[in-house]
Short mmCIF file of C-alpha atoms in Angstrom, two decimals:
data_model
loop_
_atom_site.label_atom_id
_atom_site.label_comp_id
_atom_site.label_asym_id
_atom_site.label_seq_id
_atom_site.Cartn_x
_atom_site.Cartn_y
_atom_site.Cartn_z
CA MET A 1 -26.79 8.54 13.21
CA SER A 2 -29.82 6.90 11.73
CA ASP A 3 -27.30 4.34 10.50
CA HIS A 4 -26.54 3.44 14.05
CA VAL A 5 -30.19 2.84 14.81
CA GLU A 6 -30.41 0.74 11.69
CA SER A 7 -27.43 -1.39 12.64
CA ASP A 8 -28.91 -1.88 16.08
CA ALA A 9 -31.81 -3.58 14.38
CA HIS A 10 -29.42 -6.26 13.14
CA ALA A 11 -27.62 -6.48 16.42
CA GLU A 12 -29.37 -9.66 17.54
CA ASN A 13 -27.42 -11.50 14.87
CA PRO A 14 -24.15 -9.67 14.27
CA GLN A 15 -22.97 -12.40 11.90
CA SER A 16 -25.17 -11.30 9.05
CA CYS A 17 -24.73 -8.82 6.29
CA HIS A 18 -27.71 -8.08 4.14
CA VAL A 19 -26.82 -6.95 0.66
CA HIS A 20 -28.29 -7.31 -2.75
CA VAL A 21 -26.88 -10.24 -4.71
CA VAL A 22 -26.93 -9.66 -8.45
CA PRO A 23 -28.02 -12.75 -10.42
CA VAL A 24 -25.52 -14.30 -12.84
CA LYS A 25 -27.93 -13.78 -15.74
CA VAL A 26 -27.95 -10.03 -15.16
CA LEU A 27 -24.16 -9.90 -14.88
CA VAL A 28 -23.62 -11.82 -18.13
CA GLY A 29 -26.34 -9.78 -19.83
CA VAL A 30 -24.66 -6.54 -18.83
CA PHE A 31 -21.31 -7.84 -20.07
CA LEU A 32 -22.82 -8.79 -23.45
CA ALA A 33 -24.48 -5.39 -23.69
CA LEU A 34 -21.14 -3.72 -22.94
CA VAL A 35 -19.37 -5.72 -25.64
CA ALA A 36 -22.18 -4.91 -28.10
CA LEU A 37 -21.87 -1.22 -27.30
CA THR A 38 -18.09 -1.43 -27.81
CA VAL A 39 -18.67 -2.91 -31.27
CA VAL A 40 -21.25 -0.19 -32.00
CA THR A 41 -18.90 2.60 -30.99
CA VAL A 42 -16.06 1.18 -33.10
CA GLU A 43 -18.36 0.87 -36.11
CA ALA A 44 -19.89 4.30 -35.56
CA ALA A 45 -16.42 5.86 -35.56
CA LYS A 46 -15.88 4.64 -39.11
CA PHE A 47 -18.61 6.94 -40.43
CA ASP A 48 -17.59 10.50 -40.88
CA THR A 49 -20.25 12.45 -39.01
CA GLY A 50 -18.15 15.53 -38.41
CA SER A 51 -18.55 17.19 -35.05
CA LEU A 52 -21.28 14.71 -34.10
CA ASP A 53 -18.56 12.09 -33.78
CA VAL A 54 -17.49 13.08 -30.30
CA ILE A 55 -21.06 13.37 -29.09
CA VAL A 56 -22.00 9.91 -30.40
CA SER A 57 -18.95 8.18 -28.95
CA MET A 58 -19.34 9.97 -25.62
CA ALA A 59 -23.04 9.08 -25.48
CA ILE A 60 -22.20 5.41 -26.04
CA ALA A 61 -19.39 5.56 -23.46
CA THR A 62 -21.79 7.11 -20.96
CA ALA A 63 -24.34 4.38 -21.63
CA LYS A 64 -21.62 1.80 -20.94
CA ALA A 65 -20.49 3.65 -17.83
CA THR A 66 -24.07 3.76 -16.55
CA LEU A 67 -24.39 0.00 -16.93
CA VAL A 68 -21.11 -0.60 -15.10
CA VAL A 69 -21.89 1.82 -12.29
CA PHE A 70 -25.44 0.71 -11.64
CA ILE A 71 -25.11 -3.07 -12.08
CA PHE A 72 -21.47 -4.08 -11.63
CA MET A 73 -20.88 -1.52 -8.91
CA HIS A 74 -24.30 -2.20 -7.32
CA LEU A 75 -25.07 1.49 -7.15
CA TRP A 76 -28.67 0.85 -8.18
CA TYR A 77 -29.21 -1.20 -5.02
CA ASP A 78 -26.87 0.83 -2.85
CA LYS A 79 -27.53 3.29 -0.07
CA PRO A 80 -28.63 6.80 -1.12
CA LEU A 81 -25.58 8.28 0.59
CA ASN A 82 -23.16 6.36 -1.67
CA ARG A 83 -25.23 7.26 -4.71
CA LEU A 84 -25.16 10.90 -3.71
CA ALA A 85 -21.40 10.90 -3.17
CA PHE A 86 -20.68 9.43 -6.59
CA PHE A 87 -23.28 11.59 -8.30
CA PHE A 88 -21.70 14.73 -6.94
CA SER A 89 -18.21 13.66 -7.94
CA ILE A 90 -19.49 13.38 -11.53
CA VAL A 91 -21.26 16.72 -11.25
CA PHE A 92 -18.15 18.43 -9.97
CA ALA A 93 -15.93 16.80 -12.57
CA ALA A 94 -18.32 18.04 -15.27
CA PHE A 95 -18.36 21.49 -13.68
CA PHE A 96 -14.57 21.50 -13.61
CA LEU A 97 -14.32 20.52 -17.27
CA CYS A 98 -16.86 23.15 -18.30
CA MET A 99 -15.07 25.87 -16.39
CA ILE A 100 -11.63 25.15 -17.83
CA LEU A 101 -13.10 24.91 -21.32
CA LEU A 102 -14.80 28.26 -20.84
CA ASP A 103 -11.60 29.72 -19.49
CA SER A 104 -9.35 28.45 -22.24
CA HIS A 105 -11.72 29.72 -24.92
CA ALA A 106 -11.97 33.12 -23.31
CA TYR A 107 -8.65 33.96 -24.96
CA ASP A 108 -9.58 32.78 -28.44
CA ASP A 109 -9.86 36.32 -29.76
CA TYR A 110 -6.49 37.31 -28.38
CA VAL A 111 -4.91 34.28 -29.97
CA LYS A 112 -6.59 35.06 -33.26
CA GLY A 113 -5.37 38.63 -33.05
CA PHE A 114 -1.87 37.44 -32.25
CA GLN A 115 -1.87 35.10 -35.22
CA GLN A 116 -3.13 37.80 -37.53
CA ASP A 117 -0.48 40.08 -36.14
CA GLN A 118 2.16 37.52 -36.97
CA ALA A 119 0.79 37.43 -40.51
CA ALA A 120 0.93 41.23 -40.59
CA ILE A 121 4.58 41.18 -39.56
CA ALA A 122 5.28 38.91 -42.49
CA ALA A 123 3.77 41.59 -44.74
CA PRO A 124 4.69 44.86 -42.98
CA ALA A 125 2.30 47.60 -44.07
CA ALA A 126 -0.44 49.81 -42.59
CA ALA A 127 -0.55 48.07 -39.20
CA PRO A 128 1.55 50.58 -37.19
CA ALA A 129 -0.33 53.53 -38.65
CA ALA A 130 -3.69 52.32 -37.34
CA ALA A 131 -2.47 51.54 -33.83
CA PRO A 132 -3.92 54.54 -31.88
CA ASP A 133 -7.56 53.62 -32.74
CA ALA A 134 -7.22 50.14 -31.34
CA THR A 135 -7.67 50.81 -27.61
CA PRO A 136 -11.50 50.56 -27.41
CA ALA A 137 -11.55 47.60 -29.78
CA ALA A 138 -9.41 45.53 -27.46
CA ASP A 139 -11.93 45.91 -24.65
CA ALA A 140 -14.72 44.31 -26.66
CA PRO A 141 -12.94 41.81 -28.84
CA ALA A 142 -15.93 39.50 -29.30
CA THR A 143 -18.04 42.08 -31.10
CA ASP A 144 -15.48 43.39 -33.54
CA ALA A 145 -14.85 40.59 -35.92
CA PRO A 146 -12.60 40.48 -39.01
CA ALA A 147 -13.11 44.11 -40.06
CA THR A 148 -11.28 45.81 -37.20
CA ASP A 149 -9.02 42.92 -36.30
CA ALA A 150 -6.24 44.11 -38.56
CA LYS A 151 -6.32 47.51 -36.85
CA ALA A 152 -6.47 46.05 -33.36
CA ALA A 153 -3.65 43.64 -34.01
CA PRO A 154 -0.73 45.64 -32.61
CA GLU A 155 -2.64 46.36 -29.41
CA LYS A 156 -3.62 42.74 -29.01
CA LYS A 157 -0.12 41.56 -29.54
CA THR A 158 0.78 42.61 -26.04
CA GLU A 159 -2.35 41.07 -24.53
CA PRO A 160 -1.49 37.35 -24.80
CA GLU A 161 1.67 37.89 -22.78
CA ALA A 162 -0.02 40.09 -20.22
CA LYS A 163 -3.19 38.10 -19.59
CA PRO A 164 -1.78 34.70 -18.56
CA ALA A 165 0.67 36.44 -16.27
CA GLU A 166 -2.21 37.99 -14.36
CA LYS A 167 -3.84 34.68 -13.64
CA MET B 1 -24.57 11.72 20.26
CA ASN B 2 -21.22 10.34 19.33
CA THR B 3 -20.13 9.64 22.88
CA ALA B 4 -23.32 7.81 23.62
CA ALA B 5 -22.88 5.67 20.55
CA THR B 6 -19.26 4.80 21.31
CA THR B 7 -19.91 3.82 24.89
CA THR B 8 -22.61 1.37 23.91
CA THR B 9 -20.38 0.03 21.14
CA ASP B 10 -17.50 -0.53 23.52
CA ASP B 11 -19.66 -2.39 25.97
CA HIS B 12 -20.94 -4.53 23.20
CA ALA B 13 -17.51 -5.34 21.79
CA ASP B 14 -16.10 -6.12 25.22
CA SER B 15 -18.81 -8.59 25.97
CA HIS B 16 -18.01 -10.22 22.65
CA ASP B 17 -14.35 -10.47 23.54
CA HIS B 18 -15.05 -12.49 26.61
CA GLU B 19 -17.54 -14.85 25.07
CA HIS B 20 -16.39 -15.52 21.50
CA HIS B 21 -14.14 -13.04 19.80
CA ASP B 22 -14.85 -12.68 16.12
CA PRO B 23 -11.55 -11.85 14.40
CA ARG B 24 -13.40 -10.63 11.33
CA LEU B 25 -15.24 -7.91 13.19
CA ALA B 26 -13.24 -4.87 14.23
CA HIS B 27 -13.79 -3.78 17.83
CA HIS B 28 -15.29 -0.45 16.98
CA PHE B 29 -18.18 -1.92 15.01
CA ASP B 30 -21.43 -3.27 16.34
CA SER B 31 -22.13 -5.72 13.61
CA HIS B 32 -20.84 -6.95 10.29
CA GLN B 33 -23.55 -4.97 8.59
CA GLN B 34 -22.26 -1.77 10.14
CA GLN B 35 -18.66 -2.67 9.33
CA PHE B 36 -19.57 -3.38 5.71
CA ASP B 37 -21.61 -0.20 5.26
CA THR B 38 -18.86 1.93 6.75
CA GLY B 39 -16.22 0.39 4.54
CA LYS B 40 -18.42 0.83 1.52
CA LEU B 41 -18.93 4.52 2.17
CA GLY B 42 -15.17 4.81 2.61
CA ILE B 43 -14.39 3.16 -0.71
CA TRP B 44 -16.98 5.30 -2.48
CA LEU B 45 -15.32 8.41 -1.10
CA PHE B 46 -11.99 7.09 -2.39
CA LEU B 47 -13.57 6.56 -5.81
CA VAL B 48 -14.84 10.14 -5.71
CA THR B 49 -11.27 11.36 -5.27
CA GLU B 50 -10.19 9.07 -8.11
CA VAL B 51 -12.80 10.57 -10.44
CA LEU B 52 -11.63 14.07 -9.58
CA PHE B 53 -8.00 12.98 -9.95
CA PHE B 54 -8.60 11.72 -13.48
CA SER B 55 -10.79 14.68 -14.34
CA GLY B 56 -7.65 16.82 -14.33
CA LEU B 57 -6.25 14.75 -17.18
CA PHE B 58 -9.59 14.74 -18.94
CA GLY B 59 -9.47 18.51 -18.64
CA PHE B 60 -6.03 18.55 -20.26
CA TYR B 61 -7.51 16.45 -23.05
CA ALA B 62 -10.65 18.56 -23.46
CA VAL B 63 -8.82 21.88 -23.59
CA TYR B 64 -6.22 20.63 -25.99
CA ARG B 65 -8.67 18.93 -28.27
CA SER B 66 -10.99 21.91 -28.41
CA LEU B 67 -8.08 24.22 -29.24
CA HIS B 68 -6.28 21.94 -31.71
CA PRO B 69 -8.72 19.38 -33.14
CA GLU B 70 -6.45 18.78 -36.14
CA VAL B 71 -3.72 17.39 -33.87
CA PHE B 72 -6.05 14.72 -32.56
CA LEU B 73 -7.38 13.97 -36.02
CA TYR B 74 -3.86 13.47 -37.27
CA ALA B 75 -2.28 11.63 -34.36
CA SER B 76 -5.04 9.18 -33.52
CA GLN B 77 -4.46 7.43 -36.86
CA PHE B 78 -1.31 5.98 -35.31
CA LEU B 79 -3.29 4.18 -32.63
CA ASP B 80 -4.47 0.70 -33.50
CA THR B 81 -8.24 0.58 -33.03
CA VAL B 82 -8.34 -3.22 -33.06
CA LEU B 83 -5.84 -3.54 -30.22
CA GLY B 84 -7.70 -0.85 -28.29
CA ALA B 85 -11.05 -2.57 -28.82
CA ALA B 86 -9.56 -5.94 -27.87
CA ASN B 87 -8.20 -4.42 -24.69
CA THR B 88 -11.61 -2.91 -23.96
CA VAL B 89 -13.27 -6.30 -24.24
CA VAL B 90 -10.58 -7.90 -22.05
CA LEU B 91 -11.12 -5.26 -19.41
CA LEU B 92 -14.91 -5.58 -19.61
CA PHE B 93 -14.55 -9.32 -19.20
CA SER B 94 -12.37 -8.82 -16.15
CA SER B 95 -15.07 -6.53 -14.78
CA LEU B 96 -17.62 -9.29 -15.31
CA THR B 97 -15.48 -11.84 -13.49
CA MET B 98 -14.87 -9.36 -10.69
CA ALA B 99 -18.60 -8.71 -10.28
CA TRP B 100 -19.19 -12.46 -10.42
CA GLY B 101 -16.49 -12.92 -7.80
CA VAL B 102 -18.27 -10.46 -5.52
CA ARG B 103 -21.45 -12.46 -6.01
CA CYS B 104 -19.60 -15.69 -5.15
CA ALA B 105 -18.18 -14.04 -2.04
CA GLN B 106 -21.62 -12.87 -0.97
CA LEU B 107 -22.94 -16.39 -1.34
CA GLY B 108 -19.92 -17.94 0.37
CA GLN B 109 -18.73 -19.87 -2.70
CA THR B 110 -15.00 -19.86 -1.97
CA ARG B 111 -13.99 -21.94 -4.98
CA GLY B 112 -15.98 -19.78 -7.38
CA LEU B 113 -14.51 -16.66 -5.82
CA MET B 114 -11.00 -18.04 -6.31
CA VAL B 115 -11.62 -18.85 -9.98
CA CYS B 116 -13.15 -15.42 -10.63
CA LEU B 117 -10.29 -13.58 -8.96
CA VAL B 118 -7.64 -15.54 -10.86
CA VAL B 119 -9.40 -14.90 -14.17
CA THR B 120 -9.64 -11.19 -13.31
CA LEU B 121 -5.94 -11.07 -12.51
CA ALA B 122 -5.09 -12.86 -15.77
CA CYS B 123 -7.23 -10.41 -17.78
CA ALA B 124 -5.53 -7.46 -16.14
CA ALA B 125 -2.16 -8.95 -17.06
CA ILE B 126 -3.27 -9.52 -20.66
CA PHE B 127 -4.32 -5.88 -20.82
CA LEU B 128 -0.86 -4.83 -19.65
CA GLY B 129 0.78 -7.18 -22.16
CA VAL B 130 -1.11 -5.61 -25.06
CA LYS B 131 -0.37 -2.16 -23.68
CA SER B 132 3.35 -2.92 -23.50
CA PHE B 133 3.27 -3.93 -27.15
CA GLU B 134 1.55 -0.66 -28.06
CA TYR B 135 4.02 1.40 -26.04
CA THR B 136 7.03 -0.38 -27.53
CA GLU B 137 5.71 0.04 -31.03
CA LYS B 138 5.12 3.75 -30.49
CA ALA B 139 8.58 4.21 -29.04
CA HIS B 140 10.09 2.66 -32.16
CA HIS B 141 7.98 4.85 -34.40
CA GLY B 142 9.17 7.91 -32.51
CA LEU B 143 5.62 8.62 -31.37
CA LEU B 144 6.46 9.81 -27.89
CA TRP B 145 5.46 12.75 -25.71
CA ALA B 146 6.02 16.26 -26.96
CA GLY B 147 9.68 16.58 -26.01
CA MET B 148 10.66 13.21 -27.44
CA TYR B 149 8.36 13.19 -30.44
CA HIS B 150 9.87 12.45 -33.84
CA SER B 151 7.79 13.09 -36.89
CA PRO B 152 6.62 9.88 -38.51
CA GLU B 153 6.52 11.74 -41.84
CA HIS B 154 9.84 10.18 -42.69
CA HIS B 155 11.79 12.77 -40.74
CA ASP B 156 11.12 15.78 -42.91
CA ALA B 157 12.30 18.01 -40.12
CA ALA B 158 15.64 16.25 -39.95
CA ALA B 159 16.02 16.70 -43.68
CA ALA B 160 15.35 20.40 -43.36
CA ASP B 161 17.76 20.79 -40.46
CA GLY B 162 20.79 19.64 -42.33
CA ALA B 163 20.89 15.90 -42.70
CA ALA B 164 19.36 16.59 -46.06
CA GLY B 165 20.83 13.65 -47.93
CA ALA B 166 19.75 11.02 -45.47
CA GLY B 167 16.33 12.55 -44.97
CA ASP B 168 15.64 12.76 -48.68
CA HIS B 169 16.81 9.24 -49.11
CA ALA B 170 14.46 8.05 -46.41
CA HIS B 171 11.64 10.01 -47.96
CA ASP B 172 12.24 8.57 -51.40
CA GLU B 173 12.52 5.10 -50.07
CA ALA B 174 9.33 5.45 -48.07
CA ALA B 175 7.47 6.86 -51.03
CA ALA B 176 8.69 4.04 -53.22
CA ALA B 177 8.52 1.06 -50.91
CA GLY B 178 5.68 2.20 -48.65
CA ASP B 179 5.56 -0.27 -45.84
CA HIS B 180 9.16 -1.32 -45.92
CA GLY B 181 10.05 0.97 -43.03
CA ASP B 182 7.09 -0.30 -41.03
CA ASP B 183 8.36 -3.86 -41.40
CA GLU B 184 11.72 -2.90 -40.07
CA LEU B 185 10.17 -1.06 -37.14
CA PHE B 186 7.98 -4.06 -36.40
CA GLU B 187 11.06 -6.27 -36.28
CA LYS B 188 12.64 -3.79 -33.88
CA THR B 189 9.51 -3.77 -31.75
CA LYS B 190 9.51 -7.55 -31.62
CA HIS B 191 13.14 -7.53 -30.67
CA THR B 192 12.58 -5.13 -27.78
CA LEU B 193 9.55 -7.06 -26.61
CA SER B 194 11.57 -10.26 -26.66
CA TYR B 195 13.60 -8.86 -23.75
CA MET B 196 10.42 -8.38 -21.78
CA THR B 197 9.06 -11.80 -22.63
CA THR B 198 12.39 -13.44 -21.75
CA VAL B 199 12.24 -11.88 -18.31
CA LEU B 200 8.61 -12.91 -17.99
CA TRP B 201 9.41 -16.49 -18.98
CA VAL B 202 12.10 -16.60 -16.29
CA VAL B 203 9.55 -15.28 -13.80
CA ILE B 204 7.04 -17.87 -14.97
CA VAL B 205 9.53 -20.72 -14.52
CA ILE B 206 10.69 -19.54 -11.08
CA SER B 207 7.19 -18.88 -9.76
CA GLY B 208 5.99 -22.14 -11.29
CA ILE B 209 8.72 -24.08 -9.49
CA ALA B 210 7.97 -22.21 -6.26
CA LEU B 211 4.29 -22.95 -6.60
CA GLY B 212 5.01 -26.63 -7.27
CA LEU B 213 7.30 -26.92 -4.25
CA LEU B 214 5.09 -25.00 -1.84
CA PHE B 215 1.71 -26.18 -3.01
CA LYS B 216 1.48 -29.20 -0.71
CA ASN B 217 2.95 -27.44 2.31
CA PRO B 218 0.11 -26.14 4.48
CA ASN B 219 2.46 -23.83 6.40
CA LYS B 220 3.52 -21.97 3.27
CA LYS B 221 0.08 -21.23 1.95
CA THR B 222 0.69 -17.49 1.63
CA LEU B 223 3.96 -17.90 -0.25
CA ALA B 224 2.47 -20.51 -2.54
CA THR B 225 -0.50 -18.26 -3.36
CA VAL B 226 1.76 -15.27 -4.00
CA ALA B 227 3.82 -17.44 -6.35
CA GLY B 228 0.61 -18.44 -8.08
CA CYS B 229 -0.43 -14.81 -8.48
CA VAL B 230 2.96 -13.91 -9.94
CA LEU B 231 2.70 -16.88 -12.28
CA VAL B 232 -0.74 -15.85 -13.51
CA SER B 233 0.32 -12.21 -13.97
CA ALA B 234 3.47 -13.07 -15.90
CA ALA B 235 1.65 -15.62 -18.03
CA GLY B 236 -1.10 -13.11 -18.80
CA MET B 237 1.40 -10.47 -19.87
CA VAL B 238 3.20 -12.94 -22.11
CA ILE B 239 -0.12 -13.96 -23.67
CA GLY B 240 -1.04 -10.33 -24.21
CA ALA B 241 2.30 -9.43 -25.79
CA TYR B 242 2.40 -12.51 -28.03
CA SER B 243 -1.19 -12.17 -29.17
CA SER B 244 -0.70 -8.54 -30.15
CA ILE B 245 2.49 -9.50 -32.02
CA GLY B 246 0.51 -12.29 -33.65
CA TYR B 247 -2.28 -9.89 -34.55
CA HIS B 248 0.21 -7.47 -36.05
CA HIS B 249 1.79 -10.27 -38.08
CA PHE B 250 -1.60 -11.41 -39.28
CA GLY B 251 -2.79 -7.90 -40.06
CA HIS B 252 0.49 -7.17 -41.75
CA ALA B 253 0.28 -10.17 -44.03
CA GLU B 254 -3.23 -9.29 -45.17
CA LYS B 255 -4.04 -5.61 -45.10
CA PRO B 256 -0.97 -3.98 -46.63
CA THR B 257 -0.93 -6.53 -49.43
CA ASP B 258 -4.17 -5.05 -50.69
CA GLU B 259 -2.68 -1.63 -50.30
CA GLU B 260 0.40 -2.69 -52.17
CA ILE B 261 -1.66 -4.02 -55.02
CA LEU B 262 -3.54 -0.75 -55.15
CA MET B 263 -0.28 1.13 -55.00
CA ALA B 264 1.20 -0.88 -57.84
CA GLU B 265 -1.83 -0.06 -59.95
CA THR B 266 -1.88 3.65 -59.24
CA VAL B 267 0.72 6.10 -60.40
CA PRO B 268 3.28 6.71 -57.63
CA ALA B 269 2.80 10.49 -57.72
CA GLU B 270 -0.92 10.04 -57.27
CA TYR B 271 -0.33 7.66 -54.40
CA ALA B 272 1.98 10.15 -52.76
CA ALA B 273 -0.69 12.82 -53.14
CA GLN B 274 -3.17 10.50 -51.45
CA LYS B 275 -0.82 10.04 -48.55
CA GLU B 276 -0.49 13.77 -48.10
CA LYS B 277 -4.20 14.05 -47.38
CA VAL B 278 -3.80 14.65 -43.65
CA PRO B 279 -0.91 17.08 -43.17
CA GLU B 280 1.08 16.76 -39.99
CA PRO B 281 0.23 19.52 -37.54
CA LYS B 282 3.00 21.27 -35.68
CA LEU B 283 2.04 20.07 -32.22
CA ALA B 284 1.39 16.40 -32.97
CA GLY B 285 3.67 15.38 -30.11
CA THR B 286 1.30 16.86 -27.57
CA PHE B 287 -1.33 14.29 -28.46
CA PHE B 288 1.14 11.64 -27.38
CA SER B 289 1.78 13.54 -24.17
CA VAL B 290 -1.93 13.26 -23.46
CA TYR B 291 -1.93 9.65 -24.59
CA PHE B 292 0.95 8.57 -22.39
CA CYS B 293 -0.23 10.53 -19.38
CA MET B 294 -3.74 9.13 -19.48
CA THR B 295 -3.00 5.54 -20.45
CA GLY B 296 0.07 5.52 -18.21
CA LEU B 297 -1.87 6.63 -15.17
CA HIS B 298 -4.54 4.11 -16.06
CA ALA B 299 -1.88 1.38 -16.36
CA ILE B 300 -0.56 2.31 -12.91
CA HIS B 301 -4.09 1.87 -11.61
CA ILE B 302 -4.26 -1.51 -13.30
CA ILE B 303 -1.03 -2.55 -11.57
CA GLY B 304 -2.42 -1.34 -8.25
CA GLY B 305 -5.59 -3.30 -8.90
CA MET B 306 -3.56 -6.42 -9.69
CA ILE B 307 -1.75 -6.11 -6.35
CA ALA B 308 -5.08 -5.68 -4.57
CA ILE B 309 -6.58 -8.69 -6.37
CA SER B 310 -3.51 -10.78 -5.47
CA TRP B 311 -4.05 -9.79 -1.85
CA LEU B 312 -7.66 -10.97 -2.16
CA ILE B 313 -6.50 -14.26 -3.67
CA VAL B 314 -4.14 -14.85 -0.76
CA ARG B 315 -6.89 -14.08 1.73
CA THR B 316 -9.31 -16.31 -0.15
CA ALA B 317 -6.78 -19.14 0.00
CA HIS B 318 -6.79 -18.71 3.77
CA GLY B 319 -10.58 -18.84 3.78
CA ALA B 320 -10.98 -15.34 5.12
CA PHE B 321 -14.22 -14.53 3.35
CA THR B 322 -17.64 -15.72 4.43
CA THR B 323 -21.25 -14.85 3.69
CA TYR B 324 -21.17 -12.09 6.29
CA TYR B 325 -17.59 -10.93 5.71
CA PHE B 326 -16.81 -10.10 2.10
CA GLY B 327 -16.28 -6.36 2.30
CA ALA B 328 -12.71 -6.45 0.97
CA VAL B 329 -13.81 -8.32 -2.16
CA ASP B 330 -16.60 -5.85 -2.78
CA PHE B 331 -14.36 -2.83 -2.24
CA VAL B 332 -11.54 -4.02 -4.49
CA GLY B 333 -14.26 -4.88 -7.00
CA LEU B 334 -15.59 -1.33 -6.89
CA TYR B 335 -12.09 0.02 -7.46
CA TRP B 336 -11.60 -2.38 -10.35
CA HIS B 337 -14.87 -1.32 -11.96
CA LEU B 338 -13.79 2.30 -11.71
CA VAL B 339 -10.56 1.49 -13.54
CA ASP B 340 -12.70 -0.20 -16.18
CA LEU B 341 -14.95 2.85 -16.27
CA ILE B 342 -12.04 5.16 -17.00
CA TRP B 343 -10.91 2.94 -19.83
CA ILE B 344 -14.45 3.00 -21.24
CA TYR B 345 -14.00 6.75 -21.68
CA LEU B 346 -10.34 6.65 -22.70
CA PHE B 347 -10.89 4.21 -25.54
CA PRO B 348 -13.20 6.35 -27.71
CA LEU B 349 -11.43 9.57 -26.72
CA LEU B 350 -8.01 8.37 -27.84
CA TYR B 351 -8.55 5.63 -30.41
CA LEU B 352 -11.76 6.58 -32.18
CA ILE B 353 -11.20 10.02 -33.59
CA ASN B 354 -12.47 10.41 -37.10
#
């Protein structure tokens, strides 16, 4: 309700609306910076930097987004409430992305086991014999790496079907 | 607290009604400042929902890319970086003109506002024109979403399934002639696009005639402005489609010639081995599912933005906006910048995968 008090202050002259007007120079400057950053990101993508690639291009995209949000969208000069609203939407979007990435990678070991199991089926051998030992291994799949995976494979084979159904 | 506020507001508005009613100020607002601030908070909340809306698709992308990076590595080579970058610049420019238009509106420069809005609308249409070229080209290459995807590797799968003779023939031909198939597909793409441009030319002629007839008539201002908006949109799309065809022509005449020279110099078997460098992953079609979902939703937002900008142009023609009433321009501008913002992220995520 402090807004109401604030608008009362302008009430003597209701035909006024005080906002920040961005100068043309700043607008054109931001546009040129955005184009320059676009060129940079296209050129940077031509170098093979491996896994850094995504990070670099996302960093440049975020720099561009920051310019657009703060200058073109006036958020720099805007009310704290609007800034807060947008900030939290970004935070929650990031949170959302992190959570689904975490979730989808939680099953990596099951998938790996399933794939190895498929390979084992192609070459049918000792896999069924080792099945009874596999029960504890399936509970801690992250710790037992390649050594026990072949043994745990038949147990894990059932897991990928069971787990998504539970969700 | 609320009741107290509303009663004072009502009194205030009523007194206004009797003296001089301001049609630009809604009854439930004290002042233009309050009306503007309220609207702005509203549009920011809408943008928040938009961000969360798109974050679902970004999640789709993130999960899929983290699980199958090779699919993205393979499939993004079929996207034309130059067209994507050109579209980025067009969209950034439209953002500039939109921001400039907001500035003009704030300062009460109606003519400047009109010019900025028309340029923004034209840029949006150019973006769609280029996009329609890209979509058509992909459709002809069989690069569609997962269910409709056909391998661009000269239909190896078809050869394996049973149409062995035809598939092998295609494979041999492709290995021997290289870009011959691409040429044919480009002709097909042009042919399909010619339908679109024909329709657009008809629209241009009709809306041009309508604009010419209605321009002088002060009673038909709205219709005339709508005709003008349609004219600008259609013209922009035609420009976008033709310029991307022109770019493809130009690129085609230059780049593959070098490749062909190289190919003629190298032994064919070696060349074929070079081409096999990036093997086609099984799930390549899913990349195009992501691609069409994300760019398609973005394109729908562009169309929505174009409608909103046309509405602004009509209102500007009626002189609706003044130094104290420009909220609508600002709010549509914010929406437009958000659409630009999403493209800023989409471009590197889809086109620039190395």
